[in-house]
Amino acid sequence: TKSGVAQLHTQSAVLDKAVALNNQQKKQKKNTLNASVSSLKVDMAQMKQTDTTLKSSLSSLKTNLAQYNQNLQNLPGKWSPGSYCIFASGSCPTGFTRHEGHVRAISTYAATSNYIKAANFGDSKIRCHGTCGQYGHWSGEIYIITCCK
């Protein structure tokens, strides 16, 4: 029975060591798990910041793209869709057809600069018919030259 008691003490000591080792392993696993959770929280915060930055960048890119698309329509040689005319000044742009018209010998009250002011608008013009006053009150001319599409 002394030997049985000694045997029980030995088994008890072994079990105590096993329990202590198990507790130590649990503590290490818990510390490792806590470190992993902390690391994941940091990673999540960084991902949220990156997500916010990317959303802001995307919004900025969309705004810039809209501006570039708007400006693209205003580039030389690019014309807005639709039917319209522009004053001609030399050759018409591609896709436009030249149209010319005039009114000559327009009757005005007087052939003075108060009533007729000569001006050019590209190839179009307003001017006196002949020399100002040459034909009496038939003194004005208008020439309109356009490019239409």
PDB file of C-alpha atoms in Angstrom, residues 50-140:
ATOM      1  CA  THR A  50      -7.291  51.939 -49.249  1.00  0.00           C
ATOM      2  CA  ASP A  51     -10.944  51.430 -50.230  1.00  0.00           C
ATOM      3  CA  THR A  52     -11.734  55.062 -49.372  1.00  0.00           C
ATOM      4  CA  THR A  53      -8.713  56.271 -51.345  1.00  0.00           C
ATOM      5  CA  LEU A  54      -9.637  54.118 -54.360  1.00  0.00           C
ATOM      6  CA  LYS A  55     -13.249  55.356 -54.311  1.00  0.00           C
ATOM      7  CA  SER A  56     -12.036  58.953 -54.216  1.00  0.00           C
ATOM      8  CA  SER A  57      -9.592  58.307 -57.072  1.00  0.00           C
ATOM      9  CA  LEU A  58     -12.306  56.619 -59.123  1.00  0.00           C
ATOM     10  CA  SER A  59     -14.652  59.550 -58.594  1.00  0.00           C
ATOM     11  CA  SER A  60     -11.916  61.969 -59.657  1.00  0.00           C
ATOM     12  CA  LEU A  61     -11.165  59.875 -62.753  1.00  0.00           C
ATOM     13  CA  LYS A  62     -14.851  59.832 -63.715  1.00  0.00           C
ATOM     14  CA  THR A  63     -15.002  63.626 -63.391  1.00  0.00           C
ATOM     15  CA  ASN A  64     -11.846  64.056 -65.482  1.00  0.00           C
ATOM     16  CA  LEU A  65     -13.144  61.639 -68.122  1.00  0.00           C
ATOM     17  CA  ALA A  66     -16.400  63.587 -68.390  1.00  0.00           C
ATOM     18  CA  GLN A  67     -14.411  66.829 -68.836  1.00  0.00           C
ATOM     19  CA  TYR A  68     -12.176  65.254 -71.491  1.00  0.00           C
ATOM     20  CA  ASN A  69     -15.222  63.948 -73.358  1.00  0.00           C
ATOM     21  CA  GLN A  70     -16.807  67.405 -73.234  1.00  0.00           C
ATOM     22  CA  ASN A  71     -13.574  69.077 -74.405  1.00  0.00           C
ATOM     23  CA  LEU A  72     -13.139  66.482 -77.152  1.00  0.00           C
ATOM     24  CA  GLN A  73     -16.253  67.802 -78.874  1.00  0.00           C
ATOM     25  CA  ASN A  74     -14.726  71.308 -78.923  1.00  0.00           C
ATOM     26  CA  LEU A  75     -11.456  70.344 -80.597  1.00  0.00           C
ATOM     27  CA  PRO A  76     -10.653  71.941 -83.972  1.00  0.00           C
ATOM     28  CA  GLY A  77     -12.211  69.897 -86.737  1.00  0.00           C
ATOM     29  CA  LYS A  78     -14.796  68.381 -84.381  1.00  0.00           C
ATOM     30  CA  TRP A  79     -18.314  69.731 -84.738  1.00  0.00           C
ATOM     31  CA  SER A  80     -21.347  69.116 -82.594  1.00  0.00           C
ATOM     32  CA  PRO A  81     -24.080  66.974 -84.105  1.00  0.00           C
ATOM     33  CA  GLY A  82     -27.124  68.633 -85.644  1.00  0.00           C
ATOM     34  CA  SER A  83     -27.930  70.899 -88.572  1.00  0.00           C
ATOM     35  CA  TYR A  84     -26.542  74.437 -88.513  1.00  0.00           C
ATOM     36  CA  CYS A  85     -24.532  77.005 -90.457  1.00  0.00           C
ATOM     37  CA  ILE A  86     -21.356  78.907 -89.654  1.00  0.00           C
ATOM     38  CA  PHE A  87     -19.917  81.943 -91.407  1.00  0.00           C
ATOM     39  CA  ALA A  88     -17.435  80.865 -94.080  1.00  0.00           C
ATOM     40  CA  SER A  89     -13.858  82.076 -93.958  1.00  0.00           C
ATOM     41  CA  GLY A  90     -12.052  80.273 -96.736  1.00  0.00           C
ATOM     42  CA  SER A  91     -12.872  76.609 -97.383  1.00  0.00           C
ATOM     43  CA  CYS A  92     -15.673  74.908 -95.479  1.00  0.00           C
ATOM     44  CA  PRO A  93     -14.790  72.216 -92.941  1.00  0.00           C
ATOM     45  CA  THR A  94     -15.271  68.580 -93.909  1.00  0.00           C
ATOM     46  CA  GLY A  95     -18.964  67.672 -93.848  1.00  0.00           C
ATOM     47  CA  PHE A  96     -20.148  71.261 -94.507  1.00  0.00           C
ATOM     48  CA  THR A  97     -21.437  72.705 -97.795  1.00  0.00           C
ATOM     49  CA  ARG A  98     -20.805  76.282 -98.904  1.00  0.00           C
ATOM     50  CA  HIS A  99     -23.869  78.527 -99.432  1.00  0.00           C
ATOM     51  CA  GLU A 100     -23.785  82.093-100.768  1.00  0.00           C
ATOM     52  CA  GLY A 101     -26.419  84.790-100.932  1.00  0.00           C
ATOM     53  CA  HIS A 102     -26.596  88.549-101.274  1.00  0.00           C
ATOM     54  CA  VAL A 103     -28.862  91.565-101.281  1.00  0.00           C
ATOM     55  CA  ARG A 104     -27.618  94.477-103.388  1.00  0.00           C
ATOM     56  CA  ALA A 105     -28.848  98.001-103.938  1.00  0.00           C
ATOM     57  CA  ILE A 106     -30.597  98.154-100.565  1.00  0.00           C
ATOM     58  CA  SER A 107     -32.472 101.397-100.068  1.00  0.00           C
ATOM     59  CA  THR A 108     -31.262 103.316 -97.017  1.00  0.00           C
ATOM     60  CA  TYR A 109     -32.176 106.735 -95.645  1.00  0.00           C
ATOM     61  CA  ALA A 110     -28.642 107.993 -96.262  1.00  0.00           C
ATOM     62  CA  ALA A 111     -25.304 106.643 -97.464  1.00  0.00           C
ATOM     63  CA  THR A 112     -23.414 107.620 -94.308  1.00  0.00           C
ATOM     64  CA  SER A 113     -21.643 105.721 -91.551  1.00  0.00           C
ATOM     65  CA  ASN A 114     -24.711 106.273 -89.332  1.00  0.00           C
ATOM     66  CA  TYR A 115     -26.679 103.976 -91.680  1.00  0.00           C
ATOM     67  CA  ILE A 116     -24.059 101.719 -93.284  1.00  0.00           C
ATOM     68  CA  LYS A 117     -21.048 100.508 -91.364  1.00  0.00           C
ATOM     69  CA  ALA A 118     -18.794  98.349 -93.503  1.00  0.00           C
ATOM     70  CA  ALA A 119     -17.731  95.086 -91.849  1.00  0.00           C
ATOM     71  CA  ASN A 120     -16.422  91.659 -92.811  1.00  0.00           C
ATOM     72  CA  PHE A 121     -17.400  88.409 -91.086  1.00  0.00           C
ATOM     73  CA  GLY A 122     -14.983  85.918 -92.631  1.00  0.00           C
ATOM     74  CA  ASP A 123     -16.004  85.894 -96.310  1.00  0.00           C
ATOM     75  CA  SER A 124     -19.340  87.679 -95.606  1.00  0.00           C
ATOM     76  CA  LYS A 125     -19.630  91.447 -95.660  1.00  0.00           C
ATOM     77  CA  ILE A 126     -21.791  94.517 -95.317  1.00  0.00           C
ATOM     78  CA  ARG A 127     -20.775  97.518 -97.420  1.00  0.00           C
ATOM     79  CA  CYS A 128     -21.895 100.401 -99.612  1.00  0.00           C
ATOM     80  CA  HIS A 129     -23.288  99.588-103.064  1.00  0.00           C
ATOM     81  CA  GLY A 130     -20.634 101.025-105.353  1.00  0.00           C
ATOM     82  CA  THR A 131     -19.120 104.088-103.731  1.00  0.00           C
ATOM     83  CA  CYS A 132     -21.269 105.331-100.854  1.00  0.00           C
ATOM     84  CA  GLY A 133     -23.989 107.549-102.324  1.00  0.00           C
ATOM     85  CA  GLN A 134     -23.147 106.748-105.958  1.00  0.00           C
ATOM     86  CA  TYR A 135     -26.671 105.389-106.606  1.00  0.00           C
ATOM     87  CA  GLY A 136     -28.672 107.731-104.392  1.00  0.00           C
ATOM     88  CA  HIS A 137     -30.578 106.000-101.615  1.00  0.00           C
ATOM     89  CA  TRP A 138     -29.782 102.543-103.132  1.00  0.00           C
ATOM     90  CA  SER A 139     -26.626 102.434-101.130  1.00  0.00           C
ATOM     91  CA  GLY A 140     -26.271  99.153 -99.179  1.00  0.00           C
TER      92      GLY A 140
END
